[in-house]
Amino acid sequence: MGHPTVALVHYHLRRGGVSRVIETASTCLTKAGIPHVILCAAPPEGRHKLPIQIVEELGYDSERGAGASGIRIVRAMRKAVRNAFASGRVIWHFHNHSIGKNRGFSDAAGILAESGEPMVLQYHDFAEDGRPAAYPAIANSETLYPYAPQIVHAFINSRDRQHLLKAGLPEKHTILHPNAITPPARVKPLPRAPRKPLVLYPVRGIRRKNLGELFLLAALAPKGTRFAVSLKPENKPWKPVHDEWVAFASDTGLPVLLDVVGRVAPAPKKQRTFASWVRHSTHFITTSVAEGFGLGFLEPAVIGKPLFGRNLPMVTGDFADHGIHPGRLYDRLLVPESWVGLETLRQNLVRTMQTTLESYGHEMSNQHLDRSFSAMRNKGHLDFGNLPENLQRQVIHRLLAGSEQSEVLAQTGDATQALSQWLAESLDQKNPSVSPEQLGPYTPKAYLKRLKELYDQASNASPEAPAYLTQRKVLCEFLKPGSFHFLRT
């Protein structure tokens, strides 16, 4: 009997992290001779050689009005697989089925679980984790998190896995399945290094990427240093936040360029492509406050660029287990409480937390409020990265108006130093802190090995009727008091 057909299922293949993961998986499976098909609502832009079957019903509900039912989506997916392969067993590999973008998509996973078919449910993001607008779509689902021997739950970081284990998911049905690292662009080094630093943030500028922190760094960077963000958001809810930072850049004159790829060139008479920006950059940066896997921490090493920025222990802890320390990373950027005002902060916290928790069907308790407010304070300082954008801009305006620069600190572990000094030292580094050899656990070869293991686990299991996690338990793991973050609402 040949290998079962693998059906990789996702909403779309637009530029972004999950799409790249699926494209990498498809490349690996093709090289291994494993039959597979990608099911998504629309083909990617430009030319591609991917084995795609279009299932329009998989698109975001917000883009199509009322969504298709789960059973209709299952029928459409089965038909698409038959179009690609006349017959044979199928392993269904869902990506982000539970994120709340399409209720029928989520229900389809539950329907297939009830049918006893082998499945992989791979999580990149969670509606319960800083996505309150998405959560109501799946809030009353009773079949969101099925588990049985033939269903493998794949996690890209240990924290997410632990949350679902604590919510009741049996460990034997789970696997840690980090992404593969492939070069985001292949570039030749410049013949001569640029005279002044050009720091590239190769992301789409959505809210959790914490763009305000780039402006704070730009205000303290050595003269001539430039910062650039590659793309603007596509989702409408994030565009107003991005536009406010575009206006702030214009108002202050700080050297931060937004949405550069395809719009402006990194140097006179040079191309505006992403590869061109990568080639002309001297450093990569990350200021994100939340990531699933954290490609941005490891990709710079593949293309020979040093990285600095904000540490995220929830993802870098997995890298440290392999002896990988991605670059110069701070844990917090500390600004004096007096630059914000505790009463102002508390009022912002009450308003935002109440709205967020209500979206999740939670009431705000005094415990939630007090523990979150206490967690934000740090010996007379606040972490700049956990301030709402209006207060971030207030801090930067104060700095530009002449407040003492030495009062802004970079904290790494228990140690602190003036951020301006830390930044100058970071810009002096010329090489990545990670060698290509250290990235062995994240190569496509290692990724393919894990894919085979999880497909074998799902297809070789004796099917059983699924049980389901209590969704409220999953939500409570992500909403623990003290975990609130302004930029994840």
Coordinates of C-alpha atoms in Angstrom, one line a residue:
M1 CA 0.0 0.0 0.0
G2 CA 1.4 3.4 -1.0
H3 CA 1.8 6.4 1.3
P4 CA -1.5 8.2 2.1
T5 CA -2.2 11.4 0.3
V6 CA -1.6 14.4 2.4
A7 CA -4.0 17.3 2.2
L8 CA -2.5 20.6 3.6
V9 CA -5.4 22.8 4.4
H10 CA -5.3 26.6 5.1
Y11 CA -7.3 29.7 4.4
H12 CA -4.9 31.3 1.9
L13 CA -1.3 31.4 0.6
R14 CA -0.7 35.1 0.8
R15 CA 2.8 36.3 1.8
G16 CA 3.4 35.6 5.4
G17 CA 4.6 33.1 8.0
V18 CA 2.1 30.3 7.7
S19 CA 2.1 30.4 3.9
R20 CA 5.9 30.0 3.9
V21 CA 5.6 27.0 6.3
I22 CA 3.1 25.3 3.9
E23 CA 5.3 26.1 0.9
T24 CA 8.3 24.6 2.6
A25 CA 6.3 21.5 3.6
S26 CA 5.2 21.1 0.1
T27 CA 8.7 21.3 -1.2
C28 CA 9.9 18.7 1.3
L29 CA 7.1 16.3 0.5
T30 CA 7.7 16.7 -3.3
K31 CA 11.4 15.8 -2.8
A32 CA 10.4 12.8 -0.7
G33 CA 7.9 11.6 -3.3
I34 CA 5.0 11.9 -0.9
P35 CA 1.7 12.6 -2.7
H36 CA 0.1 15.8 -1.4
V37 CA -2.2 18.6 -2.3
I38 CA -2.7 22.1 -0.9
L39 CA -6.3 23.2 -0.3
C40 CA -6.8 27.0 0.0
A41 CA -9.4 29.6 -1.1
A42 CA -7.3 31.3 -3.8
P43 CA -3.9 30.8 -5.6
P44 CA -0.9 32.8 -4.4
E45 CA 0.1 35.9 -6.4
G46 CA 2.7 35.4 -9.1
R47 CA 4.0 32.2 -10.6
H48 CA 4.1 29.0 -8.5
K49 CA 4.6 25.3 -8.9
L50 CA 2.6 24.2 -5.9
P51 CA 0.0 21.4 -6.2
I52 CA -3.0 23.6 -5.3
Q53 CA -6.7 22.8 -5.5
I54 CA -9.0 25.8 -4.9
V55 CA -11.7 25.5 -2.3
E56 CA -13.3 28.9 -2.1
E57 CA -15.2 28.0 1.0
L58 CA -11.9 28.1 3.0
G59 CA -11.6 31.9 2.8
Y60 CA -12.0 34.2 5.7
D61 CA -15.6 34.7 6.7
S62 CA -15.1 38.5 6.9
E63 CA -14.2 38.5 3.1
R64 CA -17.2 36.4 2.0
G65 CA -20.0 37.4 4.3
A66 CA -21.9 34.5 5.8
G67 CA -19.5 31.5 5.8
A68 CA -20.1 28.0 4.5
S69 CA -21.1 25.3 6.9
G70 CA -18.6 22.7 8.1
I71 CA -20.3 19.8 6.2
R72 CA -20.2 21.9 3.0
I73 CA -16.5 22.6 3.4
V74 CA -15.8 18.9 4.1
R75 CA -17.6 18.0 0.9
A76 CA -15.7 20.6 -1.1
M77 CA -12.4 19.4 0.3
R78 CA -13.1 15.8 -0.5
K79 CA -14.0 16.7 -4.0
A80 CA -10.8 18.8 -4.4
V81 CA -8.7 15.9 -3.2
R82 CA -10.4 13.5 -5.7
N83 CA -9.7 16.0 -8.4
A84 CA -6.0 15.7 -7.6
F85 CA -5.9 12.0 -6.8
A86 CA -8.4 9.5 -8.1
S87 CA -8.4 7.4 -4.9
G88 CA -6.5 6.5 -1.8
R89 CA -6.4 7.3 1.9
V90 CA -6.0 10.9 3.0
I91 CA -4.3 12.5 6.0
W92 CA -5.8 15.9 6.7
H93 CA -3.2 18.4 7.8
F94 CA -5.0 21.6 9.1
H95 CA -3.1 24.8 9.8
N96 CA -4.7 27.2 12.3
H97 CA -8.1 25.6 12.2
S98 CA -9.1 27.1 15.6
I99 CA -8.2 30.7 15.0
G100 CA -11.7 32.0 14.3
K101 CA -11.2 33.3 10.8
N102 CA -13.8 30.8 9.4
R103 CA -16.2 29.0 11.7
G104 CA -17.0 26.4 9.0
F105 CA -13.3 25.6 8.7
S106 CA -13.2 24.9 12.4
D107 CA -16.3 22.8 12.3
A108 CA -14.9 20.8 9.3
A109 CA -12.0 19.7 11.5
G110 CA -14.5 18.4 14.1
I111 CA -16.6 16.6 11.4
L112 CA -13.5 14.8 10.1
A113 CA -12.5 14.0 13.6
E114 CA -15.8 12.3 14.2
S115 CA -15.4 10.3 11.0
G116 CA -12.2 8.7 12.4
E117 CA -9.9 9.9 9.6
P118 CA -6.2 10.5 10.4
M119 CA -5.5 14.2 11.0
V120 CA -2.8 16.7 12.0
L121 CA -3.9 19.9 13.7
Q122 CA -1.1 22.3 13.5
Y123 CA -1.2 25.5 15.6
H124 CA 0.6 28.7 14.7
D125 CA -1.7 31.2 16.5
F126 CA -4.7 31.0 18.8
A127 CA -7.9 33.1 19.0
E128 CA -7.5 32.8 22.8
D129 CA -4.1 34.5 22.6
G130 CA -4.4 38.2 22.1
R131 CA -7.0 38.0 19.3
P132 CA -10.2 39.1 21.0
A133 CA -11.9 40.1 17.8
A134 CA -11.5 36.6 16.4
Y135 CA -12.7 34.7 19.4
P136 CA -16.5 35.2 19.2
A137 CA -16.6 33.2 16.0
I138 CA -15.6 30.0 17.7
A139 CA -16.6 30.8 21.3
N140 CA -19.5 28.3 21.4
S141 CA -17.8 25.5 19.5
E142 CA -17.9 22.1 21.3
T143 CA -15.7 20.4 18.8
L144 CA -12.8 22.8 18.4
Y145 CA -10.1 20.7 20.1
P146 CA -10.7 17.0 19.3
Y147 CA -8.3 14.3 20.5
A148 CA -7.9 10.7 19.6
P149 CA -5.0 8.3 18.7
Q150 CA -5.4 9.2 15.0
I151 CA -5.3 13.0 15.6
V152 CA -1.8 14.5 16.1
H153 CA -1.6 18.0 17.6
A154 CA 1.5 19.8 16.3
F155 CA 2.9 22.9 18.1
I156 CA 5.6 25.3 16.9
N157 CA 6.6 26.3 20.4
S158 CA 6.7 24.7 23.9
R159 CA 4.5 27.3 25.6
D160 CA 1.5 26.7 23.4
R161 CA 1.9 23.0 23.9
Q162 CA 2.0 23.4 27.7
H163 CA -1.1 25.5 27.7
L164 CA -3.1 22.7 25.9
L165 CA -1.6 20.0 28.0
K166 CA -2.7 21.9 31.1
A167 CA -6.2 22.2 29.6
G168 CA -6.3 18.4 29.4
L169 CA -4.8 17.3 26.0
P170 CA -3.0 14.0 26.5
E171 CA 0.7 14.4 25.8
K172 CA 0.9 11.3 23.7
H173 CA -1.2 13.0 21.1
T174 CA 1.1 16.0 20.7
I175 CA 4.4 16.7 19.0
L176 CA 6.7 19.8 19.0
H177 CA 7.1 20.6 15.3
P178 CA 9.1 23.9 14.9
N179 CA 9.3 25.5 11.5
A180 CA 12.1 25.0 9.0
I181 CA 14.5 27.9 8.3
T182 CA 15.0 28.8 4.7
P183 CA 16.5 32.0 3.4
P184 CA 13.8 34.7 2.9
A185 CA 16.0 36.1 0.0
R186 CA 19.2 35.0 -1.6
V187 CA 21.5 38.0 -1.9
K188 CA 25.2 38.7 -2.7
P189 CA 27.0 40.9 -0.2
L190 CA 27.7 44.5 -1.1
P191 CA 31.2 45.1 -2.3
R192 CA 31.6 47.7 0.4
A193 CA 29.7 47.9 3.7
P194 CA 27.4 50.9 4.0
R195 CA 28.9 53.8 6.0
K196 CA 25.9 54.2 8.2
P197 CA 23.8 51.4 9.7
L198 CA 20.5 50.4 8.0
V199 CA 18.4 48.2 10.3
L200 CA 15.7 46.1 8.6
Y201 CA 12.6 44.8 10.3
P202 CA 11.4 42.2 7.7
V203 CA 7.8 41.9 8.8
R204 CA 4.3 43.2 8.0
G205 CA 3.7 46.1 10.4
I206 CA 0.8 44.8 12.4
R207 CA 0.2 45.9 16.0
R208 CA 2.0 43.1 17.8
K209 CA 5.2 43.9 15.9
N210 CA 5.5 46.9 18.3
L211 CA 6.5 49.6 15.8
G212 CA 6.7 52.3 18.4
E213 CA 9.8 50.6 19.8
L214 CA 11.6 51.3 16.5
F215 CA 10.9 55.0 16.9
L216 CA 12.2 54.9 20.5
L217 CA 15.4 53.2 19.2
A218 CA 15.7 55.7 16.3
A219 CA 15.5 58.6 18.8
L220 CA 18.5 57.2 20.6
A221 CA 20.5 55.7 17.7
P222 CA 23.8 57.2 16.5
K223 CA 23.3 59.9 13.9
G224 CA 22.8 58.5 10.3
T225 CA 21.2 55.2 11.5
R226 CA 18.1 54.3 9.5
F227 CA 15.3 51.8 10.4
A228 CA 13.0 50.2 7.9
V229 CA 9.9 47.9 8.1
S230 CA 9.3 45.9 5.0
L231 CA 5.5 45.8 4.5
K232 CA 2.3 47.4 5.7
P233 CA -0.7 45.4 7.2
E234 CA -3.2 43.8 4.8
N235 CA -6.0 43.3 7.4
K236 CA -8.2 46.4 7.8
P237 CA -8.2 46.5 11.6
W238 CA -4.4 47.1 11.7
K239 CA -4.2 49.8 9.1
P240 CA -5.3 52.7 11.3
V241 CA -2.6 51.8 13.9
H242 CA 0.0 51.6 11.1
D243 CA -1.1 54.9 9.5
E244 CA -0.7 56.7 12.9
W245 CA 2.9 55.6 12.9
V246 CA 3.4 56.8 9.3
A247 CA 2.1 60.2 10.4
F248 CA 4.3 60.1 13.5
A249 CA 7.4 59.5 11.4
S250 CA 6.4 62.5 9.2
D251 CA 5.7 64.7 12.3
T252 CA 8.9 63.9 14.2
G253 CA 11.4 63.4 11.3
L254 CA 12.7 60.3 13.0
P255 CA 14.6 58.0 10.5
V256 CA 12.0 55.2 10.4
L257 CA 10.7 54.1 7.0
L258 CA 7.5 52.0 6.8
D259 CA 6.2 49.8 4.0
V260 CA 9.4 50.1 2.0
V261 CA 9.4 47.0 -0.2
G262 CA 8.2 47.9 -3.7
R263 CA 7.7 51.6 -2.7
V264 CA 11.1 53.0 -1.9
A265 CA 14.7 52.0 -2.5
P266 CA 17.3 51.4 0.2
A267 CA 19.9 53.5 -1.7
P268 CA 19.8 55.9 -4.7
K269 CA 19.3 54.2 -8.0
K270 CA 18.8 50.7 -6.4
Q271 CA 15.9 48.3 -6.7
R272 CA 12.9 48.5 -4.4
T273 CA 12.7 44.8 -3.9
F274 CA 12.9 42.9 -0.7
A275 CA 16.1 41.3 -1.8
S276 CA 17.6 44.7 -2.4
W277 CA 16.6 45.9 1.1
V278 CA 18.1 42.7 2.6
R279 CA 21.3 43.3 0.6
H280 CA 21.7 46.9 1.7
S281 CA 20.8 46.3 5.4
T282 CA 23.6 46.1 8.0
H283 CA 21.4 44.6 10.7
F284 CA 18.1 42.9 11.3
I285 CA 15.9 43.8 14.2
T286 CA 12.8 42.4 16.1
T287 CA 10.7 44.4 18.5
S288 CA 7.7 42.0 18.4
V289 CA 5.8 41.3 21.6
A290 CA 4.4 38.0 20.5
E291 CA 5.4 35.3 18.0
G292 CA 4.4 31.8 17.2
F293 CA 7.7 30.2 16.2
G294 CA 10.0 33.2 15.8
L295 CA 11.4 32.9 12.3
G296 CA 12.7 36.4 12.6
F297 CA 15.1 35.3 15.3
L298 CA 16.9 32.7 13.2
E299 CA 16.6 33.8 9.6
P300 CA 19.1 36.6 9.9
A301 CA 21.8 34.0 10.6
V302 CA 21.0 32.2 7.3
I303 CA 21.7 35.3 5.3
G304 CA 24.7 36.5 7.4
K305 CA 23.1 39.5 9.2
P306 CA 23.5 40.3 12.9
L307 CA 20.3 40.6 14.9
F308 CA 19.3 42.7 17.9
G309 CA 16.1 43.7 19.6
R310 CA 13.5 42.3 22.0
N311 CA 13.8 38.9 23.6
L312 CA 10.7 36.6 23.7
P313 CA 11.5 33.8 26.1
M314 CA 8.3 32.0 25.0
V315 CA 10.0 31.2 21.7
T316 CA 13.7 31.8 22.3
G317 CA 13.6 29.3 25.2
D318 CA 13.2 26.5 22.6
F319 CA 16.2 27.8 20.7
A320 CA 18.3 27.9 23.9
D321 CA 17.6 24.2 24.4
H322 CA 19.7 23.7 21.2
G323 CA 22.4 26.1 22.4
I324 CA 21.2 28.8 20.1
H325 CA 21.3 32.5 21.2
P326 CA 20.0 34.5 18.3
G327 CA 21.6 37.9 18.9
R328 CA 21.8 40.8 21.2
L329 CA 18.4 40.8 22.9
Y330 CA 17.0 42.9 25.8
D331 CA 14.2 41.6 28.0
R332 CA 12.6 45.1 28.6
L333 CA 13.1 48.7 27.6
L334 CA 12.5 50.6 30.8
V335 CA 11.2 54.2 30.9
P336 CA 10.5 56.2 34.1
E337 CA 6.9 55.8 35.5
S338 CA 6.8 59.6 35.8
W339 CA 7.1 59.9 32.0
V340 CA 3.7 58.2 31.6
G341 CA 1.9 58.8 34.9
L342 CA 0.6 55.8 36.9
E343 CA -3.0 57.1 37.0
T344 CA -3.0 57.6 33.2
L345 CA -1.6 54.0 32.8
R346 CA -4.2 52.6 35.1
Q347 CA -7.1 54.3 33.3
N348 CA -5.8 52.9 30.0
L349 CA -5.5 49.5 31.6
V350 CA -9.0 49.5 33.0
R351 CA -10.6 50.6 29.8
T352 CA -8.6 48.2 27.5
M353 CA -8.7 45.2 29.7
Q354 CA -12.4 45.4 30.3
T355 CA -13.1 45.6 26.6
T356 CA -10.7 42.7 25.9
L357 CA -12.0 40.4 28.6
E358 CA -15.6 41.1 27.6
S359 CA -14.8 40.0 24.1
Y360 CA -13.7 36.7 25.6
G361 CA -16.9 36.4 27.7
H362 CA -14.9 37.2 30.9
E363 CA -15.6 39.8 33.5
M364 CA -12.7 41.8 34.8
S365 CA -11.9 40.9 38.4
N366 CA -9.9 43.0 40.8
Q367 CA -7.4 40.2 40.7
H368 CA -6.9 40.5 36.9
L369 CA -6.6 44.3 37.2
D370 CA -4.2 44.4 40.2
R371 CA -1.9 41.6 39.0
S372 CA -1.6 43.0 35.5
F373 CA -1.0 46.5 36.9
S374 CA 1.6 45.2 39.3
A375 CA 3.3 43.1 36.5
M376 CA 3.8 46.3 34.4
R377 CA 5.8 48.1 37.2
N378 CA 9.5 47.5 37.6
K379 CA 11.2 49.5 40.4
G380 CA 9.9 52.9 39.3
H381 CA 10.0 52.0 35.6
L382 CA 7.6 50.6 32.9
D383 CA 8.4 48.4 30.0
F384 CA 8.0 50.6 26.9
G385 CA 6.9 47.5 24.9
N386 CA 3.8 47.0 27.1
L387 CA 2.4 50.6 26.7
P388 CA -0.5 51.4 24.3
E389 CA 0.6 53.4 21.3
N390 CA -0.7 56.8 22.6
L391 CA 1.5 56.5 25.6
Q392 CA 4.5 55.2 23.6
R393 CA 4.3 58.4 21.5
Q394 CA 4.0 60.5 24.7
V395 CA 7.3 58.9 25.9
I396 CA 9.1 59.6 22.6
H397 CA 7.8 63.2 22.5
R398 CA 9.2 63.7 26.0
L399 CA 12.5 62.3 24.9
L400 CA 12.7 64.5 21.8
A401 CA 11.8 67.5 24.0
G402 CA 15.0 67.1 26.0
S403 CA 14.3 64.6 28.8
E404 CA 17.4 62.8 30.0
Q405 CA 18.3 60.0 27.5
S406 CA 20.2 58.1 30.2
E407 CA 17.0 57.4 32.0
V408 CA 15.9 55.0 29.2
L409 CA 17.3 51.6 30.1
A410 CA 17.8 48.3 28.4
Q411 CA 17.3 45.4 30.8
T412 CA 18.8 42.0 30.1
G413 CA 18.3 39.5 32.9
D414 CA 18.9 41.5 36.1
A415 CA 21.4 43.9 34.5
T416 CA 20.5 47.3 33.0
Q417 CA 22.4 49.9 31.1
A418 CA 21.5 53.1 29.2
L419 CA 19.6 52.1 26.0
S420 CA 21.7 54.5 24.0
Q421 CA 24.9 52.7 25.0
W422 CA 23.4 49.3 24.5
L423 CA 22.2 50.3 21.0
A424 CA 25.6 51.7 20.0
E425 CA 27.2 48.4 21.1
S426 CA 24.6 46.4 19.1
L427 CA 25.2 48.4 16.0
D428 CA 28.9 47.7 16.3
Q429 CA 28.4 44.0 15.9
K430 CA 29.1 42.9 12.3
N431 CA 28.3 39.2 12.3
P432 CA 25.5 36.9 13.4
S433 CA 25.8 35.2 16.8
V434 CA 24.4 31.9 15.3
S435 CA 26.4 29.7 13.0
P436 CA 24.7 27.8 10.1
E437 CA 25.8 24.5 11.8
Q438 CA 23.7 25.4 14.9
L439 CA 20.6 25.5 12.8
G440 CA 20.6 21.8 12.2
P441 CA 17.3 21.1 14.1
Y442 CA 15.6 23.7 11.8
T443 CA 16.8 22.5 8.4
P444 CA 14.3 21.3 5.8
K445 CA 15.8 17.9 6.2
A446 CA 14.9 17.8 9.9
Y447 CA 11.5 19.2 9.1
L448 CA 10.7 16.5 6.6
K449 CA 11.8 13.9 9.2
R450 CA 9.3 15.3 11.7
L451 CA 6.5 15.5 9.0
K452 CA 7.0 11.8 8.2
E453 CA 6.9 10.9 11.9
L454 CA 3.6 12.8 12.6
Y455 CA 2.0 11.4 9.4
D456 CA 3.0 7.9 10.4
Q457 CA 1.7 8.4 13.9
A458 CA -1.7 9.6 12.6
S459 CA -2.1 7.0 9.8
N460 CA -0.9 4.0 11.8
A461 CA -3.1 4.6 14.8
S462 CA -6.2 2.5 15.5
P463 CA -9.0 5.0 15.1
E464 CA -11.1 5.9 18.1
A465 CA -14.1 8.2 18.7
P466 CA -12.7 11.6 19.6
A467 CA -13.0 13.3 23.0
Y468 CA -12.8 17.1 23.1
L469 CA -11.1 19.6 25.3
T470 CA -13.3 22.0 27.3
Q471 CA -12.7 25.2 25.4
R472 CA -13.1 27.3 28.5
K473 CA -10.0 25.6 30.1
V474 CA -8.0 26.5 27.0
L475 CA -9.1 30.1 27.2
C476 CA -8.2 30.3 30.9
E477 CA -4.7 29.1 30.2
F478 CA -4.1 32.1 27.9
L479 CA -6.0 34.6 30.1
K480 CA -4.2 34.1 33.4
P481 CA -4.2 37.2 35.6
G482 CA -1.0 39.2 35.1
S483 CA -0.6 38.2 31.4
F484 CA -2.4 41.2 29.9
H485 CA -0.5 43.1 27.2
F486 CA -1.8 46.3 25.5
L487 CA -0.3 45.4 22.1
R488 CA -2.0 42.0 22.0
T489 CA -5.6 43.3 22.1

